[in-house]
């Protein structure tokens, strides 16, 4: 269910909103929802970029091939000993 939010705007910002809404051919309420969604998507994208950068900065060794890792584990442990 949608909730109501009252926002007070100075005349200049109100005029900008109306202009954007006309340009996009949507009501102001739809425009505002779209702007909020776009801003939120931008924040989420930036969070993901920072997380990727932190992961890259960890300089973690590339994990071995799963098949090779399985063979190494079998060689170093008794077969069936993991179950």
PDB file of C-alpha atoms in Angstrom:
ATOM      1  CA  UNK A   1       0.000   0.000   0.000  1.00  0.00           C
ATOM      2  CA  UNK A   2       1.330   3.416  -0.947  1.00  0.00           C
ATOM      3  CA  UNK A   3       1.748   6.086   1.687  1.00  0.00           C
ATOM      4  CA  UNK A   4       1.446   9.819   1.311  1.00  0.00           C
ATOM      5  CA  UNK A   5       4.402  12.170   1.689  1.00  0.00           C
ATOM      6  CA  UNK A   6       4.090  15.942   1.725  1.00  0.00           C
ATOM      7  CA  UNK A   7       7.112  17.824   0.445  1.00  0.00           C
ATOM      8  CA  UNK A   8       7.433  21.584   0.380  1.00  0.00           C
ATOM      9  CA  UNK A   9       9.296  23.003  -2.595  1.00  0.00           C
ATOM     10  CA  UNK A  10      10.352  26.511  -3.449  1.00  0.00           C
ATOM     11  CA  UNK A  11       8.876  27.838  -6.707  1.00  0.00           C
ATOM     12  CA  UNK A  12      12.063  27.212  -8.671  1.00  0.00           C
ATOM     13  CA  UNK A  13      12.217  23.517  -7.782  1.00  0.00           C
ATOM     14  CA  UNK A  14       8.483  23.109  -8.393  1.00  0.00           C
ATOM     15  CA  UNK A  15       8.951  24.621 -11.847  1.00  0.00           C
ATOM     16  CA  UNK A  16      11.829  22.237 -12.556  1.00  0.00           C
ATOM     17  CA  UNK A  17       9.709  19.252 -11.513  1.00  0.00           C
ATOM     18  CA  UNK A  18       6.863  20.364 -13.752  1.00  0.00           C
ATOM     19  CA  UNK A  19       9.256  20.841 -16.663  1.00  0.00           C
ATOM     20  CA  UNK A  20      10.776  17.389 -16.182  1.00  0.00           C
ATOM     21  CA  UNK A  21       7.349  15.795 -15.896  1.00  0.00           C
ATOM     22  CA  UNK A  22       6.175  17.490 -19.115  1.00  0.00           C
ATOM     23  CA  UNK A  23       9.381  16.471 -20.896  1.00  0.00           C
ATOM     24  CA  UNK A  24       8.910  12.835 -19.908  1.00  0.00           C
ATOM     25  CA  UNK A  25       5.160  12.882 -20.363  1.00  0.00           C
ATOM     26  CA  UNK A  26       4.373  11.622 -16.865  1.00  0.00           C
ATOM     27  CA  UNK A  27       2.619  13.030 -13.797  1.00  0.00           C
ATOM     28  CA  UNK A  28       4.834  14.610 -11.150  1.00  0.00           C
ATOM     29  CA  UNK A  29       4.135  11.728  -8.748  1.00  0.00           C
ATOM     30  CA  UNK A  30       5.442   9.193 -11.294  1.00  0.00           C
ATOM     31  CA  UNK A  31       8.446  11.393 -12.019  1.00  0.00           C
ATOM     32  CA  UNK A  32       9.324  11.600  -8.319  1.00  0.00           C
ATOM     33  CA  UNK A  33       9.014   7.834  -7.869  1.00  0.00           C
ATOM     34  CA  UNK A  34      11.258   7.303 -10.909  1.00  0.00           C
ATOM     35  CA  UNK A  35      13.816   9.803  -9.619  1.00  0.00           C
ATOM     36  CA  UNK A  36      13.871   8.037  -6.245  1.00  0.00           C
ATOM     37  CA  UNK A  37      14.322   4.656  -7.944  1.00  0.00           C
ATOM     38  CA  UNK A  38      17.131   6.018 -10.143  1.00  0.00           C
ATOM     39  CA  UNK A  39      18.908   7.585  -7.160  1.00  0.00           C
ATOM     40  CA  UNK A  40      18.586   4.379  -5.131  1.00  0.00           C
ATOM     41  CA  UNK A  41      19.866   2.252  -8.024  1.00  0.00           C
ATOM     42  CA  UNK A  42      22.861   4.585  -8.268  1.00  0.00           C
ATOM     43  CA  UNK A  43      23.613   4.184  -4.556  1.00  0.00           C
ATOM     44  CA  UNK A  44      23.355   0.388  -4.789  1.00  0.00           C
ATOM     45  CA  UNK A  45      25.627   0.354  -7.848  1.00  0.00           C
ATOM     46  CA  UNK A  46      28.217   2.474  -6.037  1.00  0.00           C
ATOM     47  CA  UNK A  47      28.067   0.136  -3.004  1.00  0.00           C
ATOM     48  CA  UNK A  48      28.719  -2.815  -5.292  1.00  0.00           C
ATOM     49  CA  UNK A  49      31.649  -1.022  -6.949  1.00  0.00           C
ATOM     50  CA  UNK A  50      33.182  -0.288  -3.544  1.00  0.00           C
ATOM     51  CA  UNK A  51      32.688  -3.933  -2.489  1.00  0.00           C
ATOM     52  CA  UNK A  52      34.384  -5.156  -5.665  1.00  0.00           C
ATOM     53  CA  UNK A  53      37.262  -2.743  -5.080  1.00  0.00           C
ATOM     54  CA  UNK A  54      37.666  -4.006  -1.504  1.00  0.00           C
ATOM     55  CA  UNK A  55      37.707  -7.596  -2.775  1.00  0.00           C
ATOM     56  CA  UNK A  56      40.280  -6.751  -5.440  1.00  0.00           C
ATOM     57  CA  UNK A  57      42.401  -4.909  -2.875  1.00  0.00           C
ATOM     58  CA  UNK A  58      42.514  -8.070  -0.726  1.00  0.00           C
ATOM     59  CA  UNK A  59      44.801  -9.611  -3.362  1.00  0.00           C
ATOM     60  CA  UNK A  60      43.456 -13.062  -2.600  1.00  0.00           C
ATOM     61  CA  UNK A  61      45.091 -15.906  -4.456  1.00  0.00           C
ATOM     62  CA  UNK A  62      43.011 -17.244  -7.326  1.00  0.00           C
ATOM     63  CA  UNK A  63      41.226 -20.404  -6.144  1.00  0.00           C
ATOM     64  CA  UNK A  64      42.431 -23.645  -7.691  1.00  0.00           C
ATOM     65  CA  UNK A  65      40.464 -25.595 -10.239  1.00  0.00           C
ATOM     66  CA  UNK A  66      37.771 -27.626  -8.394  1.00  0.00           C
ATOM     67  CA  UNK A  67      38.867 -30.869 -10.095  1.00  0.00           C
ATOM     68  CA  UNK A  68      42.495 -30.299  -9.135  1.00  0.00           C
ATOM     69  CA  UNK A  69      41.492 -29.383  -5.580  1.00  0.00           C
ATOM     70  CA  UNK A  70      39.438 -32.576  -5.324  1.00  0.00           C
ATOM     71  CA  UNK A  71      42.378 -34.687  -6.514  1.00  0.00           C
ATOM     72  CA  UNK A  72      44.734 -32.981  -4.045  1.00  0.00           C
ATOM     73  CA  UNK A  73      42.310 -33.632  -1.193  1.00  0.00           C
ATOM     74  CA  UNK A  74      41.951 -37.283  -2.189  1.00  0.00           C
ATOM     75  CA  UNK A  75      45.731 -37.653  -2.311  1.00  0.00           C
ATOM     76  CA  UNK A  76      46.224 -36.094   1.117  1.00  0.00           C
ATOM     77  CA  UNK A  77      43.290 -37.799   2.856  1.00  0.00           C
ATOM     78  CA  UNK A  78      42.193 -41.377   2.988  1.00  0.00           C
ATOM     79  CA  UNK A  79      39.509 -41.999   0.317  1.00  0.00           C
ATOM     80  CA  UNK A  80      36.062 -41.830   1.860  1.00  0.00           C
ATOM     81  CA  UNK A  81      37.497 -40.407   5.065  1.00  0.00           C
ATOM     82  CA  UNK A  82      35.573 -37.155   4.727  1.00  0.00           C
ATOM     83  CA  UNK A  83      32.171 -38.850   5.092  1.00  0.00           C
TER      84      UNK A  83
END
